[in-house]
Amino acid sequence: MAASQWRTLVDHIQRVPEGLYDTNGPDEDINNRSQFERDGEPWCVMFNWDMYADVGLEHLVPKVSDASVAVDWARTRDQWSQYPSVGAWTSLSRNGRTSVVVGFDETHVYTKGGDVSPQDAQGSAGADQGYGVFSRSPDRHGPDILGYFAPVFENGCPPTADPDDPRGGAPVESWRWPGPVLPRGDVSVKASEVVFGARNTSVRIVQGALATEVGLDYASAPGTFGPRTQGAVAAFQRKLGLTGSDADGVFGRFSLTELGRRQNFAVRGLGFFDGRPPTGGTAGSHVAIPLSSVKFDRVEDGSTTAAAKEACRVLGVPEKHWVPGIMVAAGRESSYRFNAVNSWDSNATGPRQSDGHPRNCSRGLMQVIPPTFSSYHQPGTSEGIYDGVANICASMNYVMVRYGVYRDGTNLAGRVCQFDPNRGPCGY
């Protein structure tokens, strides 16, 4: 049985290290700038939302920075209570702070939140201001508790003290977090979810495993597969003895399953690593043409989207991942100009061609150089390098061979950052 959503949430919150998160010191004026808030605004509400988002539950709560908006949102949905429950947002008020309930008993409510101060802080970083992530245990019946926003979890009501909880849970006197250990059968990751740019529970589990194996510090972005996590994957791959392109920070079947074996989680969806050619064939469907056969006649500008879809049809691959990736790369490479030429970088060498530029200049929508265009030319497409479909097809064949992109494109963004909207331009 899978872990309850509320339990997954609390386990994640309790793993977030406590301490200073604002960029100022604890004895300085509060500046409210942390990874949870870049604009200098209070970030307690955003921290709550981030915790839900990290475990894939952002659809249950509003993404707002104003506590009063969250209060109104909860009240209009009959999700406001005077009783604590696990996962609820507490102490929300028109001008107050908010944290997430991680436990309660008859006398106290136990919370953990962002943009708050330590339990006994005094002075500028005292009870009315915050600068970090800390746990607190206010008197459940005291004036600091103004009410609770109790989100509706989809696979069961969390522990609640409300005798008439509309979510259907039976009231309990207390519930305290017992620790992060879940039954082994409940701990699993999905192979397709641990790719660069992903943000989900699978990534969080993998990050915890990588912290143990190679010392990954993921406190600044728990649940998000970014550059640090990619670097840690590469370090783990090297630890396994992999080298070169096999230690590129992109999980393969061996490295992910071995990490799971060592750190006690299962891997689901291993077919993700098989490449699954949707219409048969392999990445080698291109046929090289002589470099002398490449034509340099200008063409009329057209629709990049239409050209990308036609290229997918010609190669017999699905559009789902290829077309969005191509649009990202084409925007970066050529600003969607069919006749774009780069005549100033290191490729701009060789004799001048009929278009007036050196032979080896990068050209077309995907800025393919003629040697690459001729080597990865797709049969049935134009020999003109400015032709949108031919240019895109050659680019697709190239990244499949050079970077190991699957024919269905599912790992395109993870393998080639120039096709990934979540990473900056980097060439390919």
JSON list of N, CA, C and O in Angstrom, two decimals, residues 1-15 48 51-61 79 85-89 100-102 150-159 167 175 177 182 186 201 204:
[
{"chain": "A", "resi": 1, "resn": "MET", "atom": "N", "xyz": [0.85, -1.20, 0.00]},
{"chain": "A", "resi": 1, "resn": "MET", "atom": "CA", "xyz": [0.00, 0.00, 0.00]},
{"chain": "A", "resi": 1, "resn": "MET", "atom": "C", "xyz": [0.88, 1.24, 0.00]},
{"chain": "A", "resi": 1, "resn": "MET", "atom": "O", "xyz": [1.85, 1.32, 0.74]},
{"chain": "A", "resi": 2, "resn": "ALA", "atom": "N", "xyz": [0.53, 2.21, -0.83]},
{"chain": "A", "resi": 2, "resn": "ALA", "atom": "CA", "xyz": [1.31, 3.45, -0.90]},
{"chain": "A", "resi": 2, "resn": "ALA", "atom": "C", "xyz": [1.11, 4.29, 0.34]},
{"chain": "A", "resi": 2, "resn": "ALA", "atom": "O", "xyz": [0.07, 4.23, 1.00]},
{"chain": "A", "resi": 3, "resn": "ALA", "atom": "N", "xyz": [2.12, 5.06, 0.68]},
{"chain": "A", "resi": 3, "resn": "ALA", "atom": "CA", "xyz": [2.01, 5.93, 1.85]},
{"chain": "A", "resi": 3, "resn": "ALA", "atom": "C", "xyz": [0.95, 6.98, 1.63]},
{"chain": "A", "resi": 3, "resn": "ALA", "atom": "O", "xyz": [0.72, 7.45, 0.50]},
{"chain": "A", "resi": 4, "resn": "SER", "atom": "N", "xyz": [0.27, 7.38, 2.70]},
{"chain": "A", "resi": 4, "resn": "SER", "atom": "CA", "xyz": [-0.74, 8.43, 2.60]},
{"chain": "A", "resi": 4, "resn": "SER", "atom": "C", "xyz": [-0.09, 9.74, 2.18]},
{"chain": "A", "resi": 4, "resn": "SER", "atom": "O", "xyz": [1.06, 10.02, 2.52]},
{"chain": "A", "resi": 5, "resn": "GLN", "atom": "N", "xyz": [-0.86, 10.55, 1.46]},
{"chain": "A", "resi": 5, "resn": "GLN", "atom": "CA", "xyz": [-0.32, 11.84, 1.00]},
{"chain": "A", "resi": 5, "resn": "GLN", "atom": "C", "xyz": [0.12, 12.70, 2.17]},
{"chain": "A", "resi": 5, "resn": "GLN", "atom": "O", "xyz": [1.18, 13.33, 2.12]},
{"chain": "A", "resi": 6, "resn": "TRP", "atom": "N", "xyz": [-0.68, 12.73, 3.22]},
{"chain": "A", "resi": 6, "resn": "TRP", "atom": "CA", "xyz": [-0.33, 13.58, 4.36]},
{"chain": "A", "resi": 6, "resn": "TRP", "atom": "C", "xyz": [0.95, 13.10, 5.03]},
{"chain": "A", "resi": 6, "resn": "TRP", "atom": "O", "xyz": [1.75, 13.90, 5.49]},
{"chain": "A", "resi": 7, "resn": "ARG", "atom": "N", "xyz": [1.17, 11.75, 5.07]},
{"chain": "A", "resi": 7, "resn": "ARG", "atom": "CA", "xyz": [2.37, 11.24, 5.70]},
{"chain": "A", "resi": 7, "resn": "ARG", "atom": "C", "xyz": [3.61, 11.54, 4.84]},
{"chain": "A", "resi": 7, "resn": "ARG", "atom": "O", "xyz": [4.67, 11.90, 5.37]},
{"chain": "A", "resi": 8, "resn": "THR", "atom": "N", "xyz": [3.46, 11.40, 3.53]},
{"chain": "A", "resi": 8, "resn": "THR", "atom": "CA", "xyz": [4.56, 11.76, 2.64]},
{"chain": "A", "resi": 8, "resn": "THR", "atom": "C", "xyz": [4.95, 13.22, 2.81]},
{"chain": "A", "resi": 8, "resn": "THR", "atom": "O", "xyz": [6.13, 13.58, 2.84]},
{"chain": "A", "resi": 9, "resn": "LEU", "atom": "N", "xyz": [3.93, 14.08, 2.94]},
{"chain": "A", "resi": 9, "resn": "LEU", "atom": "CA", "xyz": [4.15, 15.51, 3.14]},
{"chain": "A", "resi": 9, "resn": "LEU", "atom": "C", "xyz": [4.93, 15.77, 4.43]},
{"chain": "A", "resi": 9, "resn": "LEU", "atom": "O", "xyz": [5.94, 16.49, 4.44]},
{"chain": "A", "resi": 10, "resn": "VAL", "atom": "N", "xyz": [4.48, 15.19, 5.53]},
{"chain": "A", "resi": 10, "resn": "VAL", "atom": "CA", "xyz": [5.12, 15.44, 6.82]},
{"chain": "A", "resi": 10, "resn": "VAL", "atom": "C", "xyz": [6.54, 14.89, 6.83]},
{"chain": "A", "resi": 10, "resn": "VAL", "atom": "O", "xyz": [7.47, 15.54, 7.35]},
{"chain": "A", "resi": 11, "resn": "ASP", "atom": "N", "xyz": [6.75, 13.71, 6.28]},
{"chain": "A", "resi": 11, "resn": "ASP", "atom": "CA", "xyz": [8.10, 13.16, 6.20]},
{"chain": "A", "resi": 11, "resn": "ASP", "atom": "C", "xyz": [9.03, 14.12, 5.47]},
{"chain": "A", "resi": 11, "resn": "ASP", "atom": "O", "xyz": [10.18, 14.33, 5.87]},
{"chain": "A", "resi": 12, "resn": "HIS", "atom": "N", "xyz": [8.52, 14.70, 4.39]},
{"chain": "A", "resi": 12, "resn": "HIS", "atom": "CA", "xyz": [9.35, 15.64, 3.62]},
{"chain": "A", "resi": 12, "resn": "HIS", "atom": "C", "xyz": [9.65, 16.90, 4.43]},
{"chain": "A", "resi": 12, "resn": "HIS", "atom": "O", "xyz": [10.79, 17.35, 4.49]},
{"chain": "A", "resi": 13, "resn": "ILE", "atom": "N", "xyz": [8.64, 17.49, 5.05]},
{"chain": "A", "resi": 13, "resn": "ILE", "atom": "CA", "xyz": [8.84, 18.72, 5.82]},
{"chain": "A", "resi": 13, "resn": "ILE", "atom": "C", "xyz": [9.85, 18.49, 6.94]},
{"chain": "A", "resi": 13, "resn": "ILE", "atom": "O", "xyz": [10.75, 19.31, 7.17]},
{"chain": "A", "resi": 14, "resn": "GLN", "atom": "N", "xyz": [9.74, 17.37, 7.61]},
{"chain": "A", "resi": 14, "resn": "GLN", "atom": "CA", "xyz": [10.63, 17.11, 8.74]},
{"chain": "A", "resi": 14, "resn": "GLN", "atom": "C", "xyz": [12.07, 16.86, 8.30]},
{"chain": "A", "resi": 14, "resn": "GLN", "atom": "O", "xyz": [12.99, 16.97, 9.11]},
{"chain": "A", "resi": 15, "resn": "ARG", "atom": "N", "xyz": [12.28, 16.56, 7.03]},
{"chain": "A", "resi": 15, "resn": "ARG", "atom": "CA", "xyz": [13.64, 16.37, 6.54]},
{"chain": "A", "resi": 15, "resn": "ARG", "atom": "C", "xyz": [14.31, 17.70, 6.15]},
{"chain": "A", "resi": 15, "resn": "ARG", "atom": "O", "xyz": [15.53, 17.73, 5.93]},
{"chain": "A", "resi": 48, "resn": "ASN", "atom": "N", "xyz": [4.96, 27.04, 2.86]},
{"chain": "A", "resi": 48, "resn": "ASN", "atom": "CA", "xyz": [3.92, 26.02, 2.97]},
{"chain": "A", "resi": 48, "resn": "ASN", "atom": "C", "xyz": [3.60, 25.42, 1.60]},
{"chain": "A", "resi": 48, "resn": "ASN", "atom": "O", "xyz": [3.50, 24.21, 1.43]},
{"chain": "A", "resi": 51, "resn": "MET", "atom": "N", "xyz": [6.34, 23.15, 0.20]},
{"chain": "A", "resi": 51, "resn": "MET", "atom": "CA", "xyz": [6.37, 21.82, 0.80]},
{"chain": "A", "resi": 51, "resn": "MET", "atom": "C", "xyz": [5.36, 20.90, 0.12]},
{"chain": "A", "resi": 51, "resn": "MET", "atom": "O", "xyz": [5.66, 19.73, -0.17]},
{"chain": "A", "resi": 52, "resn": "TYR", "atom": "N", "xyz": [4.18, 21.41, -0.16]},
{"chain": "A", "resi": 52, "resn": "TYR", "atom": "CA", "xyz": [3.18, 20.62, -0.87]},
{"chain": "A", "resi": 52, "resn": "TYR", "atom": "C", "xyz": [3.64, 20.33, -2.30]},
{"chain": "A", "resi": 52, "resn": "TYR", "atom": "O", "xyz": [3.51, 19.20, -2.80]},
{"chain": "A", "resi": 53, "resn": "ALA", "atom": "N", "xyz": [4.21, 21.34, -2.96]},
{"chain": "A", "resi": 53, "resn": "ALA", "atom": "CA", "xyz": [4.64, 21.16, -4.34]},
{"chain": "A", "resi": 53, "resn": "ALA", "atom": "C", "xyz": [5.77, 20.15, -4.45]},
{"chain": "A", "resi": 53, "resn": "ALA", "atom": "O", "xyz": [5.86, 19.40, -5.42]},
{"chain": "A", "resi": 54, "resn": "ASP", "atom": "N", "xyz": [6.66, 20.13, -3.47]},
{"chain": "A", "resi": 54, "resn": "ASP", "atom": "CA", "xyz": [7.79, 19.22, -3.51]},
{"chain": "A", "resi": 54, "resn": "ASP", "atom": "C", "xyz": [7.36, 17.76, -3.59]},
{"chain": "A", "resi": 54, "resn": "ASP", "atom": "O", "xyz": [8.09, 16.91, -4.11]},
{"chain": "A", "resi": 55, "resn": "VAL", "atom": "N", "xyz": [6.20, 17.46, -3.03]},
{"chain": "A", "resi": 55, "resn": "VAL", "atom": "CA", "xyz": [5.73, 16.07, -3.04]},
{"chain": "A", "resi": 55, "resn": "VAL", "atom": "C", "xyz": [4.53, 15.89, -3.97]},
{"chain": "A", "resi": 55, "resn": "VAL", "atom": "O", "xyz": [3.77, 14.93, -3.86]},
{"chain": "A", "resi": 56, "resn": "GLY", "atom": "N", "xyz": [4.36, 16.83, -4.90]},
{"chain": "A", "resi": 56, "resn": "GLY", "atom": "CA", "xyz": [3.34, 16.69, -5.93]},
{"chain": "A", "resi": 56, "resn": "GLY", "atom": "C", "xyz": [1.92, 16.97, -5.48]},
{"chain": "A", "resi": 56, "resn": "GLY", "atom": "O", "xyz": [0.96, 16.52, -6.12]},
{"chain": "A", "resi": 57, "resn": "LEU", "atom": "N", "xyz": [1.76, 17.77, -4.42]},
{"chain": "A", "resi": 57, "resn": "LEU", "atom": "CA", "xyz": [0.42, 18.06, -3.89]},
{"chain": "A", "resi": 57, "resn": "LEU", "atom": "C", "xyz": [0.05, 19.53, -4.04]},
{"chain": "A", "resi": 57, "resn": "LEU", "atom": "O", "xyz": [-0.86, 20.01, -3.36]},
{"chain": "A", "resi": 58, "resn": "GLU", "atom": "N", "xyz": [0.71, 20.25, -4.95]},
{"chain": "A", "resi": 58, "resn": "GLU", "atom": "CA", "xyz": [0.45, 21.67, -5.09]},
{"chain": "A", "resi": 58, "resn": "GLU", "atom": "C", "xyz": [-0.98, 21.98, -5.55]},
{"chain": "A", "resi": 58, "resn": "GLU", "atom": "O", "xyz": [-1.47, 23.09, -5.36]},
{"chain": "A", "resi": 59, "resn": "HIS", "atom": "N", "xyz": [-1.64, 20.99, -6.16]},
{"chain": "A", "resi": 59, "resn": "HIS", "atom": "CA", "xyz": [-3.01, 21.22, -6.61]},
{"chain": "A", "resi": 59, "resn": "HIS", "atom": "C", "xyz": [-4.01, 21.27, -5.44]},
{"chain": "A", "resi": 59, "resn": "HIS", "atom": "O", "xyz": [-5.18, 21.65, -5.64]},
{"chain": "A", "resi": 60, "resn": "LEU", "atom": "N", "xyz": [-3.56, 20.92, -4.24]},
{"chain": "A", "resi": 60, "resn": "LEU", "atom": "CA", "xyz": [-4.46, 20.93, -3.08]},
{"chain": "A", "resi": 60, "resn": "LEU", "atom": "C", "xyz": [-4.50, 22.28, -2.37]},
{"chain": "A", "resi": 60, "resn": "LEU", "atom": "O", "xyz": [-5.40, 22.50, -1.55]},
{"chain": "A", "resi": 61, "resn": "VAL", "atom": "N", "xyz": [-3.55, 23.15, -2.66]},
{"chain": "A", "resi": 61, "resn": "VAL", "atom": "CA", "xyz": [-3.42, 24.40, -1.90]},
{"chain": "A", "resi": 61, "resn": "VAL", "atom": "C", "xyz": [-3.18, 25.56, -2.87]},
{"chain": "A", "resi": 61, "resn": "VAL", "atom": "O", "xyz": [-2.68, 25.37, -3.97]},
{"chain": "A", "resi": 79, "resn": "GLN", "atom": "N", "xyz": [-12.80, 24.60, 4.26]},
{"chain": "A", "resi": 79, "resn": "GLN", "atom": "CA", "xyz": [-11.57, 23.95, 4.70]},
{"chain": "A", "resi": 79, "resn": "GLN", "atom": "C", "xyz": [-10.92, 24.73, 5.85]},
{"chain": "A", "resi": 79, "resn": "GLN", "atom": "O", "xyz": [-9.71, 24.71, 6.02]},
{"chain": "A", "resi": 85, "resn": "SER", "atom": "N", "xyz": [-5.01, 19.57, 12.65]},
{"chain": "A", "resi": 85, "resn": "SER", "atom": "CA", "xyz": [-4.89, 18.29, 11.95]},
{"chain": "A", "resi": 85, "resn": "SER", "atom": "C", "xyz": [-3.54, 18.29, 11.24]},
{"chain": "A", "resi": 85, "resn": "SER", "atom": "O", "xyz": [-2.99, 19.34, 10.91]},
{"chain": "A", "resi": 86, "resn": "VAL", "atom": "N", "xyz": [-3.00, 17.13, 11.02]},
{"chain": "A", "resi": 86, "resn": "VAL", "atom": "CA", "xyz": [-1.68, 17.02, 10.41]},
{"chain": "A", "resi": 86, "resn": "VAL", "atom": "C", "xyz": [-1.72, 17.52, 8.98]},
{"chain": "A", "resi": 86, "resn": "VAL", "atom": "O", "xyz": [-2.62, 17.18, 8.20]},
{"chain": "A", "resi": 87, "resn": "GLY", "atom": "N", "xyz": [-0.76, 18.38, 8.63]},
{"chain": "A", "resi": 87, "resn": "GLY", "atom": "CA", "xyz": [-0.70, 18.96, 7.28]},
{"chain": "A", "resi": 87, "resn": "GLY", "atom": "C", "xyz": [-1.44, 20.26, 7.15]},
{"chain": "A", "resi": 87, "resn": "GLY", "atom": "O", "xyz": [-1.35, 20.92, 6.11]},
{"chain": "A", "resi": 88, "resn": "ALA", "atom": "N", "xyz": [-2.18, 20.68, 8.20]},
{"chain": "A", "resi": 88, "resn": "ALA", "atom": "CA", "xyz": [-2.93, 21.94, 8.14]},
{"chain": "A", "resi": 88, "resn": "ALA", "atom": "C", "xyz": [-1.97, 23.13, 8.23]},
{"chain": "A", "resi": 88, "resn": "ALA", "atom": "O", "xyz": [-0.86, 23.02, 8.75]},
{"chain": "A", "resi": 89, "resn": "TRP", "atom": "N", "xyz": [-2.42, 24.26, 7.71]},
{"chain": "A", "resi": 89, "resn": "TRP", "atom": "CA", "xyz": [-1.68, 25.52, 7.84]},
{"chain": "A", "resi": 89, "resn": "TRP", "atom": "C", "xyz": [-2.26, 26.26, 9.04]},
{"chain": "A", "resi": 89, "resn": "TRP", "atom": "O", "xyz": [-3.45, 26.56, 9.08]},
{"chain": "A", "resi": 100, "resn": "VAL", "atom": "N", "xyz": [3.21, 24.77, 9.04]},
{"chain": "A", "resi": 100, "resn": "VAL", "atom": "CA", "xyz": [2.46, 23.54, 8.77]},
{"chain": "A", "resi": 100, "resn": "VAL", "atom": "C", "xyz": [2.43, 22.68, 10.02]},
{"chain": "A", "resi": 100, "resn": "VAL", "atom": "O", "xyz": [3.46, 22.51, 10.70]},
{"chain": "A", "resi": 101, "resn": "VAL", "atom": "N", "xyz": [1.28, 22.14, 10.34]},
{"chain": "A", "resi": 101, "resn": "VAL", "atom": "CA", "xyz": [1.12, 21.28, 11.50]},
{"chain": "A", "resi": 101, "resn": "VAL", "atom": "C", "xyz": [1.77, 19.91, 11.22]},
{"chain": "A", "resi": 101, "resn": "VAL", "atom": "O", "xyz": [1.42, 19.25, 10.23]},
{"chain": "A", "resi": 102, "resn": "VAL", "atom": "N", "xyz": [2.70, 19.51, 12.08]},
{"chain": "A", "resi": 102, "resn": "VAL", "atom": "CA", "xyz": [3.34, 18.20, 11.93]},
{"chain": "A", "resi": 102, "resn": "VAL", "atom": "C", "xyz": [3.00, 17.29, 13.12]},
{"chain": "A", "resi": 102, "resn": "VAL", "atom": "O", "xyz": [3.51, 16.17, 13.19]},
{"chain": "A", "resi": 150, "resn": "ALA", "atom": "N", "xyz": [-7.29, 23.43, 6.54]},
{"chain": "A", "resi": 150, "resn": "ALA", "atom": "CA", "xyz": [-7.13, 21.98, 6.48]},
{"chain": "A", "resi": 150, "resn": "ALA", "atom": "C", "xyz": [-7.39, 21.48, 5.07]},
{"chain": "A", "resi": 150, "resn": "ALA", "atom": "O", "xyz": [-8.53, 21.23, 4.69]},
{"chain": "A", "resi": 151, "resn": "PRO", "atom": "N", "xyz": [-6.35, 21.32, 4.24]},
{"chain": "A", "resi": 151, "resn": "PRO", "atom": "CA", "xyz": [-6.53, 20.84, 2.86]},
{"chain": "A", "resi": 151, "resn": "PRO", "atom": "C", "xyz": [-7.15, 19.45, 2.82]},
{"chain": "A", "resi": 151, "resn": "PRO", "atom": "O", "xyz": [-6.99, 18.65, 3.75]},
{"chain": "A", "resi": 152, "resn": "VAL", "atom": "N", "xyz": [-7.82, 19.16, 1.72]},
{"chain": "A", "resi": 152, "resn": "VAL", "atom": "CA", "xyz": [-8.48, 17.86, 1.54]},
{"chain": "A", "resi": 152, "resn": "VAL", "atom": "C", "xyz": [-7.53, 16.93, 0.79]},
{"chain": "A", "resi": 152, "resn": "VAL", "atom": "O", "xyz": [-7.31, 17.09, -0.42]},
{"chain": "A", "resi": 153, "resn": "PHE", "atom": "N", "xyz": [-6.95, 15.96, 1.49]},
{"chain": "A", "resi": 153, "resn": "PHE", "atom": "CA", "xyz": [-6.08, 14.98, 0.85]},
{"chain": "A", "resi": 153, "resn": "PHE", "atom": "C", "xyz": [-6.93, 13.96, 0.10]},
{"chain": "A", "resi": 153, "resn": "PHE", "atom": "O", "xyz": [-8.07, 13.65, 0.49]},
{"chain": "A", "resi": 154, "resn": "GLU", "atom": "N", "xyz": [-6.35, 13.40, -0.94]},
{"chain": "A", "resi": 154, "resn": "GLU", "atom": "CA", "xyz": [-7.14, 12.57, -1.85]},
{"chain": "A", "resi": 154, "resn": "GLU", "atom": "C", "xyz": [-7.18, 11.10, -1.47]},
{"chain": "A", "resi": 154, "resn": "GLU", "atom": "O", "xyz": [-8.01, 10.35, -1.99]},
{"chain": "A", "resi": 155, "resn": "ASN", "atom": "N", "xyz": [-6.28, 10.65, -0.59]},
{"chain": "A", "resi": 155, "resn": "ASN", "atom": "CA", "xyz": [-6.29, 9.23, -0.24]},
{"chain": "A", "resi": 155, "resn": "ASN", "atom": "C", "xyz": [-6.41, 9.01, 1.27]},
{"chain": "A", "resi": 155, "resn": "ASN", "atom": "O", "xyz": [-5.79, 8.13, 1.84]},
{"chain": "A", "resi": 156, "resn": "GLY", "atom": "N", "xyz": [-7.21, 9.86, 1.90]},
{"chain": "A", "resi": 156, "resn": "GLY", "atom": "CA", "xyz": [-7.51, 9.65, 3.30]},
{"chain": "A", "resi": 156, "resn": "GLY", "atom": "C", "xyz": [-7.31, 10.88, 4.16]},
{"chain": "A", "resi": 156, "resn": "GLY", "atom": "O", "xyz": [-6.47, 11.72, 3.89]},
{"chain": "A", "resi": 157, "resn": "CYS", "atom": "N", "xyz": [-8.12, 10.98, 5.20]},
{"chain": "A", "resi": 157, "resn": "CYS", "atom": "CA", "xyz": [-8.03, 12.11, 6.12]},
{"chain": "A", "resi": 157, "resn": "CYS", "atom": "C", "xyz": [-6.84, 11.92, 7.05]},
{"chain": "A", "resi": 157, "resn": "CYS", "atom": "O", "xyz": [-6.59, 10.82, 7.55]},
{"chain": "A", "resi": 158, "resn": "PRO", "atom": "N", "xyz": [-6.07, 12.97, 7.30]},
{"chain": "A", "resi": 158, "resn": "PRO", "atom": "CA", "xyz": [-4.94, 12.86, 8.21]},
{"chain": "A", "resi": 158, "resn": "PRO", "atom": "C", "xyz": [-5.43, 12.80, 9.66]},
{"chain": "A", "resi": 158, "resn": "PRO", "atom": "O", "xyz": [-6.60, 13.04, 9.94]},
{"chain": "A", "resi": 159, "resn": "PRO", "atom": "N", "xyz": [-4.55, 12.51, 10.61]},
{"chain": "A", "resi": 159, "resn": "PRO", "atom": "CA", "xyz": [-4.93, 12.60, 12.02]},
{"chain": "A", "resi": 159, "resn": "PRO", "atom": "C", "xyz": [-5.49, 13.99, 12.33]},
{"chain": "A", "resi": 159, "resn": "PRO", "atom": "O", "xyz": [-4.89, 15.00, 11.98]},
{"chain": "A", "resi": 167, "resn": "ARG", "atom": "N", "xyz": [-13.83, 16.01, 6.30]},
{"chain": "A", "resi": 167, "resn": "ARG", "atom": "CA", "xyz": [-13.08, 15.06, 5.46]},
{"chain": "A", "resi": 167, "resn": "ARG", "atom": "C", "xyz": [-13.31, 13.61, 5.89]},
{"chain": "A", "resi": 167, "resn": "ARG", "atom": "O", "xyz": [-12.81, 12.69, 5.22]},
{"chain": "A", "resi": 175, "resn": "TRP", "atom": "N", "xyz": [-1.25, 13.16, 17.92]},
{"chain": "A", "resi": 175, "resn": "TRP", "atom": "CA", "xyz": [-0.44, 12.45, 16.91]},
{"chain": "A", "resi": 175, "resn": "TRP", "atom": "C", "xyz": [0.90, 13.16, 16.84]},
{"chain": "A", "resi": 175, "resn": "TRP", "atom": "O", "xyz": [0.97, 14.38, 16.69]},
{"chain": "A", "resi": 177, "resn": "TRP", "atom": "N", "xyz": [4.89, 12.94, 15.09]},
{"chain": "A", "resi": 177, "resn": "TRP", "atom": "CA", "xyz": [5.66, 12.36, 13.99]},
{"chain": "A", "resi": 177, "resn": "TRP", "atom": "C", "xyz": [6.63, 11.31, 14.53]},
{"chain": "A", "resi": 177, "resn": "TRP", "atom": "O", "xyz": [7.50, 11.61, 15.35]},
{"chain": "A", "resi": 182, "resn": "LEU", "atom": "N", "xyz": [9.68, 4.54, 6.33]},
{"chain": "A", "resi": 182, "resn": "LEU", "atom": "CA", "xyz": [8.46, 3.97, 5.77]},
{"chain": "A", "resi": 182, "resn": "LEU", "atom": "C", "xyz": [8.71, 2.48, 5.49]},
{"chain": "A", "resi": 182, "resn": "LEU", "atom": "O", "xyz": [9.86, 2.06, 5.34]},
{"chain": "A", "resi": 186, "resn": "ASP", "atom": "N", "xyz": [6.94, 0.45, 0.35]},
{"chain": "A", "resi": 186, "resn": "ASP", "atom": "CA", "xyz": [6.32, 1.72, -0.04]},
{"chain": "A", "resi": 186, "resn": "ASP", "atom": "C", "xyz": [7.32, 2.67, -0.69]},
{"chain": "A", "resi": 186, "resn": "ASP", "atom": "O", "xyz": [6.93, 3.71, -1.23]},
{"chain": "A", "resi": 201, "resn": "THR", "atom": "N", "xyz": [8.33, 13.45, -5.93]},
{"chain": "A", "resi": 201, "resn": "THR", "atom": "CA", "xyz": [8.76, 12.64, -4.79]},
{"chain": "A", "resi": 201, "resn": "THR", "atom": "C", "xyz": [9.88, 11.68, -5.18]},
{"chain": "A", "resi": 201, "resn": "THR", "atom": "O", "xyz": [10.77, 11.40, -4.37]},
{"chain": "A", "resi": 204, "resn": "ARG", "atom": "N", "xyz": [13.11, 13.34, -4.79]},
{"chain": "A", "resi": 204, "resn": "ARG", "atom": "CA", "xyz": [13.46, 13.52, -3.38]},
{"chain": "A", "resi": 204, "resn": "ARG", "atom": "C", "xyz": [14.04, 12.24, -2.79]},
{"chain": "A", "resi": 204, "resn": "ARG", "atom": "O", "xyz": [15.02, 12.27, -2.03]}
]
